[in-house]
Coordinates of C-alpha atoms and ligand atoms in Angstrom, one line a residue:
M12 CA -35.9 -1.0 -2.3
P13 CA -33.1 -1.1 0.3
T14 CA -29.7 -1.2 -1.4
A15 CA -27.4 -4.1 -0.7
P16 CA -24.4 -3.4 1.6
T17 CA -21.2 -2.7 -0.3
T18 CA -18.9 -3.8 2.5
F19 CA -18.5 -7.4 3.8
P20 CA -19.8 -8.4 7.2
K21 CA -18.1 -6.7 10.1
D22 CA -15.9 -9.5 11.2
F23 CA -15.2 -10.9 7.8
L24 CA -11.7 -12.5 7.7
W25 CA -9.6 -11.5 4.8
G26 CA -6.7 -13.9 4.4
A27 CA -4.3 -15.7 2.1
A28 CA -3.3 -19.4 1.9
S29 CA -0.4 -21.7 1.2
S30 CA 0.7 -25.2 1.8
A31 CA 3.8 -26.8 3.3
Y32 CA 5.3 -28.7 0.4
Q33 CA 4.5 -25.8 -2.0
I34 CA 6.5 -23.1 -0.1
E35 CA 8.6 -24.4 2.7
G36 CA 11.6 -26.0 0.9
A37 CA 14.2 -27.3 3.4
A38 CA 13.2 -30.7 2.3
H39 CA 16.2 -32.4 3.9
T40 CA 16.7 -30.0 6.8
D41 CA 16.4 -30.6 10.5
G42 CA 15.3 -34.2 10.2
R43 CA 12.4 -33.9 7.7
A44 CA 11.9 -37.1 5.8
D45 CA 10.3 -37.6 2.3
S46 CA 6.7 -37.3 1.5
V47 CA 5.1 -39.0 -1.5
W48 CA 5.7 -35.7 -3.3
D49 CA 9.4 -35.7 -2.8
A50 CA 9.5 -39.2 -4.3
Y51 CA 7.2 -38.3 -7.2
C52 CA 9.3 -35.3 -8.0
R53 CA 12.3 -37.6 -8.5
T54 CA 10.3 -39.6 -11.2
P55 CA 11.7 -38.3 -14.5
G56 CA 9.1 -36.5 -16.5
A57 CA 6.4 -36.5 -13.8
I58 CA 6.7 -32.8 -13.0
F59 CA 7.2 -29.9 -15.5
E60 CA 10.9 -29.6 -16.2
N61 CA 11.6 -32.1 -13.3
H62 CA 11.1 -29.3 -10.8
T63 CA 10.9 -30.3 -7.1
G64 CA 9.8 -28.7 -3.8
D65 CA 13.4 -29.1 -2.4
T66 CA 13.9 -25.4 -2.0
A67 CA 10.6 -23.9 -3.2
C68 CA 10.2 -20.5 -1.6
D69 CA 12.6 -21.4 1.2
H70 CA 9.8 -20.2 3.5
Y71 CA 11.2 -22.5 6.2
H72 CA 14.1 -20.0 6.6
R73 CA 12.3 -16.9 5.4
Y74 CA 9.0 -17.1 7.2
R75 CA 9.7 -13.9 9.2
E76 CA 10.1 -11.9 6.0
D77 CA 7.0 -13.5 4.6
I78 CA 4.9 -12.7 7.7
E79 CA 6.2 -9.2 7.7
L80 CA 4.8 -8.8 4.2
M81 CA 1.5 -10.4 5.3
R82 CA 1.4 -7.8 8.1
R83 CA 2.0 -4.9 5.7
L84 CA -0.8 -6.2 3.5
G85 CA -3.1 -6.2 6.4
L86 CA -4.0 -9.9 6.3
R87 CA -6.3 -10.8 9.2
A88 CA -5.7 -14.6 8.7
Y89 CA -3.2 -16.9 7.1
R90 CA -4.0 -20.5 6.1
F91 CA -1.0 -22.8 6.1
S92 CA -0.5 -26.6 6.4
V93 CA 1.8 -28.6 8.5
S94 CA 4.2 -31.1 6.9
W95 CA 3.5 -34.5 8.4
P96 CA 6.9 -35.9 7.5
R97 CA 8.6 -32.9 8.9
V98 CA 7.0 -33.5 12.3
I99 CA 6.9 -37.3 12.3
P100 CA 9.5 -38.3 9.7
Q101 CA 8.4 -42.0 9.5
G102 CA 4.7 -41.0 9.7
V103 CA 4.3 -42.7 13.0
A104 CA 6.1 -43.0 16.3
E105 CA 9.1 -40.8 16.8
V106 CA 8.4 -37.0 16.8
N107 CA 11.0 -34.7 15.3
D108 CA 11.1 -31.8 17.7
K109 CA 13.1 -29.6 15.4
G110 CA 10.4 -29.9 12.7
L111 CA 7.7 -29.2 15.2
A112 CA 9.6 -26.2 16.5
F113 CA 9.3 -24.6 13.1
Y114 CA 5.5 -24.4 13.5
D115 CA 5.9 -23.0 17.0
R116 CA 8.0 -20.2 15.5
L117 CA 5.6 -19.7 12.6
V118 CA 2.5 -19.5 14.8
D119 CA 4.2 -17.2 17.3
A120 CA 5.3 -14.8 14.5
L121 CA 1.8 -14.8 13.0
L122 CA 0.2 -13.9 16.4
E123 CA 2.8 -11.2 16.9
A124 CA 1.7 -9.8 13.6
N125 CA -1.9 -10.0 14.7
I126 CA -2.7 -12.6 12.0
Q127 CA -4.9 -15.5 12.9
P128 CA -3.4 -18.9 12.1
F129 CA -5.7 -21.3 10.1
L130 CA -4.0 -24.6 10.3
T131 CA -4.5 -27.5 7.8
L132 CA -3.3 -30.8 9.0
F133 CA -3.0 -32.5 5.6
H134 CA -2.3 -30.8 2.3
W135 CA -1.2 -33.8 0.2
D136 CA 2.4 -34.4 1.6
Y137 CA 1.7 -37.9 2.9
P138 CA 4.8 -39.5 4.6
L139 CA 6.5 -41.7 2.1
A140 CA 7.4 -44.2 4.8
L141 CA 3.6 -45.0 5.2
H142 CA 3.1 -45.5 1.5
A143 CA 6.3 -47.3 0.5
G144 CA 7.1 -50.9 1.2
G145 CA 3.5 -52.0 0.6
R146 CA 2.1 -50.0 3.4
G147 CA -0.3 -48.4 0.9
G148 CA -0.9 -44.9 2.1
W149 CA -4.6 -43.9 2.1
L150 CA -5.4 -47.4 0.7
N151 CA -4.5 -48.7 4.1
R152 CA -7.3 -48.4 6.6
E153 CA -4.7 -47.9 9.4
S154 CA -4.1 -44.4 7.8
A155 CA -6.9 -43.2 10.0
D156 CA -5.0 -44.2 13.2
W157 CA -1.7 -42.9 11.9
F158 CA -3.4 -39.5 11.0
A159 CA -5.1 -39.4 14.4
D160 CA -1.7 -39.9 16.2
Y161 CA -0.1 -37.2 14.1
S162 CA -3.1 -34.9 14.8
R163 CA -2.6 -35.4 18.5
V164 CA 1.0 -34.3 18.3
I165 CA 0.0 -31.1 16.5
V166 CA -2.9 -30.4 18.8
D167 CA -0.8 -30.9 22.0
R168 CA 1.9 -28.6 20.7
L169 CA -0.1 -25.8 19.0
S170 CA -3.6 -25.7 20.3
D171 CA -2.7 -23.2 23.0
R172 CA -2.3 -20.7 20.2
V173 CA -4.2 -22.1 17.2
A174 CA -8.0 -22.0 17.3
H175 CA -8.9 -22.7 13.6
W176 CA -8.3 -26.2 12.3
M177 CA -8.8 -27.9 8.9
T178 CA -8.2 -31.6 8.6
L179 CA -7.9 -32.3 4.9
N180 CA -7.4 -30.3 1.8
E181 CA -9.2 -31.2 -1.5
P182 CA -9.8 -34.9 -1.1
Q183 CA -11.3 -35.0 -4.6
C184 CA -7.7 -34.3 -5.8
F185 CA -5.4 -36.1 -3.5
I186 CA -7.2 -39.4 -3.9
G187 CA -7.0 -39.5 -7.6
G188 CA -6.0 -36.4 -9.5
G189 CA -9.5 -35.6 -10.7
P190 CA -11.8 -36.9 -13.4
P191 CA -12.0 -39.0 -15.4
P192 CA -10.8 -42.1 -13.4
G193 CA -7.7 -43.4 -15.1
N194 CA -6.1 -40.0 -15.6
L195 CA -2.5 -39.8 -14.4
P196 CA -3.0 -39.2 -10.7
L197 CA -1.1 -36.8 -8.6
A198 CA 1.6 -38.2 -6.2
P199 CA 2.3 -40.9 -5.3
G200 CA 1.5 -41.6 -9.0
D201 CA 0.1 -45.1 -8.6
R202 CA -2.4 -46.4 -11.0
V203 CA -5.5 -47.1 -9.0
T204 CA -9.0 -48.1 -9.9
L205 CA -12.1 -46.1 -9.2
K206 CA -12.9 -48.6 -6.4
D207 CA -9.5 -48.0 -4.9
K208 CA -10.0 -44.3 -5.0
L209 CA -13.3 -44.5 -3.2
Q210 CA -11.8 -46.8 -0.6
M211 CA -9.0 -44.3 -0.1
W212 CA -11.5 -41.5 0.4
H213 CA -13.4 -43.6 2.9
H214 CA -10.1 -44.0 4.9
A215 CA -9.4 -40.3 4.6
A216 CA -12.9 -39.5 5.8
L217 CA -12.3 -41.8 8.8
A218 CA -9.0 -39.9 9.4
H219 CA -10.9 -36.7 9.2
G220 CA -13.4 -37.9 11.8
R221 CA -10.7 -39.2 14.2
A222 CA -8.7 -35.9 13.9
T223 CA -11.9 -33.9 14.6
Q224 CA -12.4 -36.0 17.8
I225 CA -8.9 -35.4 18.8
I226 CA -9.0 -31.7 18.3
R227 CA -12.4 -31.4 20.0
E228 CA -11.2 -33.4 23.1
H229 CA -7.7 -32.1 23.5
A230 CA -7.5 -28.5 22.1
K231 CA -6.6 -25.9 24.7
L232 CA -8.2 -23.0 23.0
K233 CA -11.9 -23.6 22.0
P234 CA -11.5 -25.0 18.5
S235 CA -13.2 -24.1 15.3
I236 CA -13.0 -27.2 13.1
G237 CA -13.6 -27.7 9.4
Y238 CA -12.0 -29.1 6.3
A239 CA -11.4 -27.8 2.8
P240 CA -12.8 -29.8 -0.1
V241 CA -13.0 -28.6 -3.7
G242 CA -16.2 -26.6 -3.9
V243 CA -17.4 -28.0 -7.2
S244 CA -19.5 -25.1 -8.4
P245 CA -22.0 -25.7 -11.2
I246 CA -23.3 -22.4 -12.5
P247 CA -26.4 -21.7 -14.7
A248 CA -25.2 -21.5 -18.3
D249 CA -27.8 -18.7 -19.1
D250 CA -30.5 -16.8 -17.3
Q251 CA -33.2 -19.5 -17.8
P252 CA -34.7 -20.6 -14.4
S253 CA -34.3 -24.2 -15.6
S254 CA -30.6 -23.6 -15.9
I255 CA -30.5 -22.5 -12.2
D256 CA -32.3 -25.8 -11.4
A257 CA -29.8 -27.8 -13.5
A258 CA -26.9 -26.1 -11.7
R259 CA -28.5 -26.7 -8.3
I260 CA -29.1 -30.4 -9.0
A261 CA -25.5 -30.8 -10.3
A262 CA -24.1 -29.1 -7.1
T263 CA -26.0 -31.5 -4.9
S264 CA -25.8 -34.8 -6.7
V265 CA -23.5 -37.4 -8.0
L266 CA -24.4 -37.4 -11.7
A267 CA -21.6 -39.5 -13.1
P268 CA -19.1 -42.0 -11.8
H269 CA -16.2 -39.6 -11.2
L270 CA -15.0 -37.7 -8.3
W271 CA -15.9 -34.2 -9.4
N272 CA -18.8 -33.7 -7.1
N273 CA -19.7 -32.2 -3.7
T274 CA -22.0 -34.7 -2.0
W275 CA -19.9 -37.8 -2.1
F276 CA -17.3 -35.9 -0.1
N277 CA -19.5 -33.7 2.1
D278 CA -22.5 -35.9 2.9
P279 CA -20.7 -38.5 4.9
I280 CA -19.0 -35.9 7.1
L281 CA -21.9 -33.4 7.4
L282 CA -25.0 -35.7 7.1
G283 CA -23.6 -39.1 8.2
R284 CA -24.2 -41.1 5.1
Y285 CA -23.0 -41.5 1.5
P286 CA -25.6 -40.1 -0.9
D287 CA -28.0 -42.7 -2.4
D288 CA -27.5 -41.4 -5.9
G289 CA -23.8 -41.8 -5.5
L290 CA -24.2 -45.4 -4.2
R291 CA -26.3 -46.1 -7.3
V292 CA -23.8 -44.4 -9.7
F293 CA -20.7 -46.0 -8.1
A294 CA -22.5 -49.3 -7.6
N295 CA -19.9 -52.1 -7.1
D296 CA -17.1 -49.5 -6.8
A297 CA -18.5 -48.1 -3.5
P298 CA -16.2 -48.6 -0.5
R299 CA -16.4 -51.2 2.2
V300 CA -17.8 -49.6 5.2
Q301 CA -17.5 -51.2 8.6
P302 CA -20.0 -50.9 11.4
G303 CA -19.4 -47.7 13.3
D304 CA -17.5 -46.0 10.5
M305 CA -20.2 -43.5 9.7
E306 CA -20.4 -42.4 13.4
I307 CA -16.6 -41.7 13.3
I308 CA -16.8 -39.8 10.1
H309 CA -19.9 -37.8 11.1
Q310 CA -18.4 -35.4 13.6
K311 CA -19.8 -32.0 14.3
Q312 CA -18.1 -29.4 12.1
D313 CA -17.9 -25.7 12.9
F314 CA -17.4 -24.6 9.3
L315 CA -17.0 -25.8 5.8
G316 CA -14.0 -24.6 3.7
L317 CA -14.5 -24.4 0.0
N318 CA -11.8 -24.1 -2.6
I319 CA -13.4 -22.5 -5.7
Y320 CA -11.6 -21.4 -8.8
H321 CA -14.2 -21.8 -11.6
G322 CA -17.7 -23.1 -12.4
I323 CA -19.3 -25.7 -14.6
P324 CA -21.9 -24.1 -16.8
M325 CA -25.1 -26.2 -16.7
R326 CA -28.5 -26.3 -18.5
M327 CA -31.4 -28.7 -18.8
N328 CA -31.4 -30.8 -21.9
P329 CA -34.8 -31.3 -23.8
A330 CA -35.5 -34.3 -21.6
G331 CA -35.2 -32.2 -18.5
I332 CA -31.9 -33.7 -17.4
P333 CA -29.0 -31.4 -16.3
E334 CA -26.2 -31.3 -18.8
E335 CA -22.9 -29.4 -19.0
A336 CA -23.2 -26.6 -21.6
P337 CA -20.3 -26.1 -24.0
R338 CA -18.2 -23.0 -23.5
P339 CA -17.9 -20.8 -26.6
P340 CA -14.6 -20.6 -28.4
G341 CA -12.4 -17.9 -27.0
Y342 CA -13.9 -18.2 -23.5
P343 CA -11.7 -16.3 -21.0
R344 CA -9.1 -18.6 -19.4
T345 CA -6.2 -18.3 -16.9
A346 CA -2.6 -19.1 -17.7
F347 CA -3.4 -22.6 -16.4
G348 CA -6.3 -22.8 -18.9
W349 CA -8.9 -22.7 -16.2
P350 CA -12.1 -20.9 -17.2
V351 CA -12.7 -17.5 -15.6
E352 CA -16.2 -17.8 -14.0
P353 CA -16.7 -15.3 -11.2
E354 CA -20.3 -16.5 -10.7
S355 CA -18.8 -19.7 -9.2
L356 CA -18.2 -17.6 -6.0
Y357 CA -21.9 -16.8 -6.0
W358 CA -23.6 -20.1 -6.8
G359 CA -21.0 -22.4 -5.2
P360 CA -21.4 -21.0 -1.6
R361 CA -25.2 -20.5 -2.1
F362 CA -26.0 -24.1 -3.2
I363 CA -23.6 -25.5 -0.6
H364 CA -24.9 -23.4 2.2
E365 CA -28.5 -24.3 1.2
R366 CA -27.7 -27.9 1.7
Y367 CA -25.5 -28.0 4.7
K368 CA -26.4 -24.8 6.5
L369 CA -22.8 -24.4 7.9
P370 CA -20.7 -21.3 8.0
I371 CA -18.4 -21.2 5.0
Y372 CA -14.9 -20.0 4.5
I373 CA -13.6 -19.7 1.0
T374 CA -10.3 -21.4 1.7
E375 CA -8.8 -21.0 -1.8
N376 CA -9.5 -18.9 -4.8
G377 CA -7.1 -17.2 -7.2
L378 CA -5.5 -16.9 -10.6
S379 CA -2.5 -18.3 -12.3
N380 CA -1.0 -15.6 -14.5
T381 CA 2.1 -14.9 -16.6
D382 CA 3.6 -12.5 -14.1
I383 CA 7.0 -11.0 -14.8
V384 CA 9.2 -8.5 -13.1
S385 CA 9.0 -5.4 -15.3
L386 CA 11.9 -3.1 -16.1
D387 CA 10.7 -0.8 -13.3
G388 CA 11.3 -3.7 -10.9
K389 CA 7.6 -4.1 -10.2
V390 CA 5.1 -6.9 -11.1
H391 CA 2.1 -5.4 -12.8
D392 CA -0.8 -8.0 -12.8
P393 CA -4.0 -6.2 -13.8
Q394 CA -5.5 -9.5 -14.8
R395 CA -5.3 -10.7 -11.3
I396 CA -6.8 -7.5 -10.0
D397 CA -9.7 -7.8 -12.5
F398 CA -10.2 -11.5 -11.7
L399 CA -10.3 -10.9 -7.9
R400 CA -12.5 -7.9 -8.3
R401 CA -15.1 -9.9 -10.3
Y402 CA -15.0 -12.9 -8.0
L403 CA -15.1 -11.0 -4.8
R404 CA -18.1 -8.9 -6.0
E405 CA -19.9 -12.2 -6.7
L406 CA -19.0 -13.5 -3.2
R407 CA -20.4 -10.3 -1.7
R408 CA -23.6 -10.8 -3.7
A409 CA -23.8 -14.4 -2.3
I410 CA -23.4 -13.1 1.2
N411 CA -26.0 -10.4 0.6
D412 CA -28.4 -13.1 -0.7
G413 CA -28.0 -15.2 2.5
A414 CA -24.9 -17.4 2.2
D415 CA -23.1 -17.4 5.5
V416 CA -19.5 -16.8 4.4
R417 CA -17.2 -15.8 7.2
G418 CA -13.9 -15.3 5.3
Y419 CA -11.9 -15.5 2.1
F420 CA -8.4 -16.9 1.6
Q421 CA -6.6 -15.8 -1.6
W422 CA -4.6 -18.6 -3.2
S423 CA -1.8 -17.9 -2.8
I424 CA 0.2 -15.5 -0.6
M425 CA 3.2 -16.2 -2.8
D426 CA 4.1 -17.9 -6.1
N427 CA 4.9 -21.6 -5.3
F428 CA 5.4 -25.1 -6.4
E429 CA 2.3 -25.9 -8.4
W430 CA 2.4 -29.7 -8.2
L431 CA 2.6 -31.3 -11.7
D432 CA 3.2 -27.9 -13.2
G433 CA 6.2 -27.1 -11.0
Y434 CA 7.0 -23.4 -10.9
K435 CA 5.4 -22.8 -14.3
Q436 CA 2.2 -21.5 -12.8
R437 CA 2.3 -18.3 -10.7
F438 CA -0.7 -17.9 -8.3
G439 CA 0.9 -15.6 -5.8
L440 CA 0.2 -12.1 -4.5
V441 CA 3.9 -12.0 -4.0
H442 CA 6.2 -12.8 -6.8
I443 CA 9.1 -15.1 -6.1
D444 CA 12.4 -15.1 -8.0
Y445 CA 13.4 -18.7 -7.4
A446 CA 17.0 -18.0 -8.2
T447 CA 17.5 -15.3 -5.7
Q448 CA 14.5 -15.8 -3.4
K449 CA 13.7 -12.2 -3.8
R450 CA 10.1 -11.4 -2.8
T451 CA 8.2 -8.7 -4.8
P452 CA 4.6 -7.9 -3.9
K453 CA 2.6 -7.7 -7.1
D454 CA 0.3 -4.8 -7.8
S455 CA -2.5 -7.1 -6.9
A456 CA -1.1 -7.5 -3.4
W457 CA -1.4 -3.8 -2.7
W458 CA -4.8 -3.7 -4.3
Y459 CA -5.9 -6.6 -2.1
A460 CA -4.5 -4.6 0.9
H461 CA -6.8 -1.8 -0.1
I462 CA -9.8 -4.1 -0.4
I463 CA -9.0 -5.5 3.1
E464 CA -8.7 -2.0 4.5
S465 CA -12.1 -1.0 3.1
N466 CA -13.7 -4.3 4.1
G467 CA -14.6 -4.8 0.4
A468 CA -16.2 -1.4 -0.3
A469 CA -13.3 -0.6 -2.7
L470 CA -14.4 -3.4 -5.0
D471 CA -16.7 -0.7 -6.5
D472 CA -13.9 1.7 -7.2
E473 CA -11.8 1.7 -10.2
P474 CA -8.8 -0.4 -9.3
F475 CA -6.6 1.6 -7.0
L476 CA -3.0 0.8 -7.9
R477 CA -0.1 1.4 -5.5
S478 CA 3.3 -0.1 -5.6
G479 CA 5.8 -0.7 -2.8
Ligands
IFM509 O1 -1.9 -25.1 -5.7 C1 -3.2 -25.7 -5.6 C2 -3.4 -26.1 -4.1 O2 -2.4 -26.8 -3.5 C3 -4.7 -26.9 -4.0 N1 -5.8 -26.2 -4.7 C4 -5.6 -25.7 -6.0 C5 -4.3 -24.9 -6.0 C6 -4.1 -24.4 -7.5 O3 -4.0 -25.4 -8.4

């Protein structure tokens, strides 16, 4: 029997990711205005210890140092997002050239370091001015036009150097903070009904469609366009074939009236319709769709990004219906409490590739860990190395079994502002001391450099540790 390749495909893109509000800081610099997150961070008690993204990693001023680290690690690609209210402070109309110039410098520095920029247009920092005063944010259908105008500004300015575009990051999260409906949502913190959330998604999907059209029509370099939803990854709870069926059904259906699914978010964009089972499950909560909407939403995509951190163990119940299997006590979990389920990087891309047949990038995956600077001045994070090693081996297996995965972005290049958890969670390859802004690449960063260098072959070696 031929043995499976131990390396990843020849042009596999090894990268790392971040987002504007989580790392840039400089919240009140050079004309940037508030996003809904700035306002939410000022709500007492909303965020862990009332942290804010005001300074974050000060990447706005330290991007050169950060890119130099990326270069030393051998990253081939870097996924970042643009802050809409930095570029268009009021969300519409007047463009802030100083804000836009930051992304010019960032992209130039990436290209000088031979790192391909992967640009996300929206990673949650919606302009406050378009939400406040009753304008409603994503609940307002005009959001699609506002987003299209903003996209045009970015495309006109950066598309001579940026070829890889993502419109939206994790709509499952930004329209409602995850299941079940009624949970405290992420910013802007409004209480919204399930019906509102589904309408918000419909508007965001229209925005995605409009932005795709704009990129396609106006980009100077031939664009590669996608978006980055949560890759909800049901996994078989055991090795019964029926559990694989249960996981496959769960990955490709809307089984319950909440947002934690793939098809409600991907089918409109990739197949041009909301899934029938979702329309049945959501029933009267389904969004109002106007004539022509689905044509706008259903624009050709060049790839699908998937953000995958864990799975959902599934099995068939005695009646042959897929059900979530309980996880046993003491199940491995990250510092965030998320289950450690490397098979999610096998089954997630496989099921999603089977359905949509598009090239996939893993646009986020990583571990929040209790990383500290040791007395030797280094950050030893064997858990992250072990986590990544397990997950990446599963990803390699998925590719060897036919999933067309073109690249992998580790979340995150550096520790950063983890939304409701503030700076409590550390997801970075690079440790940030927020008091001094000192950057310390963790052991995992050097290990990842070695994985990149060997195009994945070193996943089979005992972890190779190198510091500095
Ligand atoms: O930090 C977030 C990111 O902004 C979106 N995806 C999940 C990450 C970890 O929670």
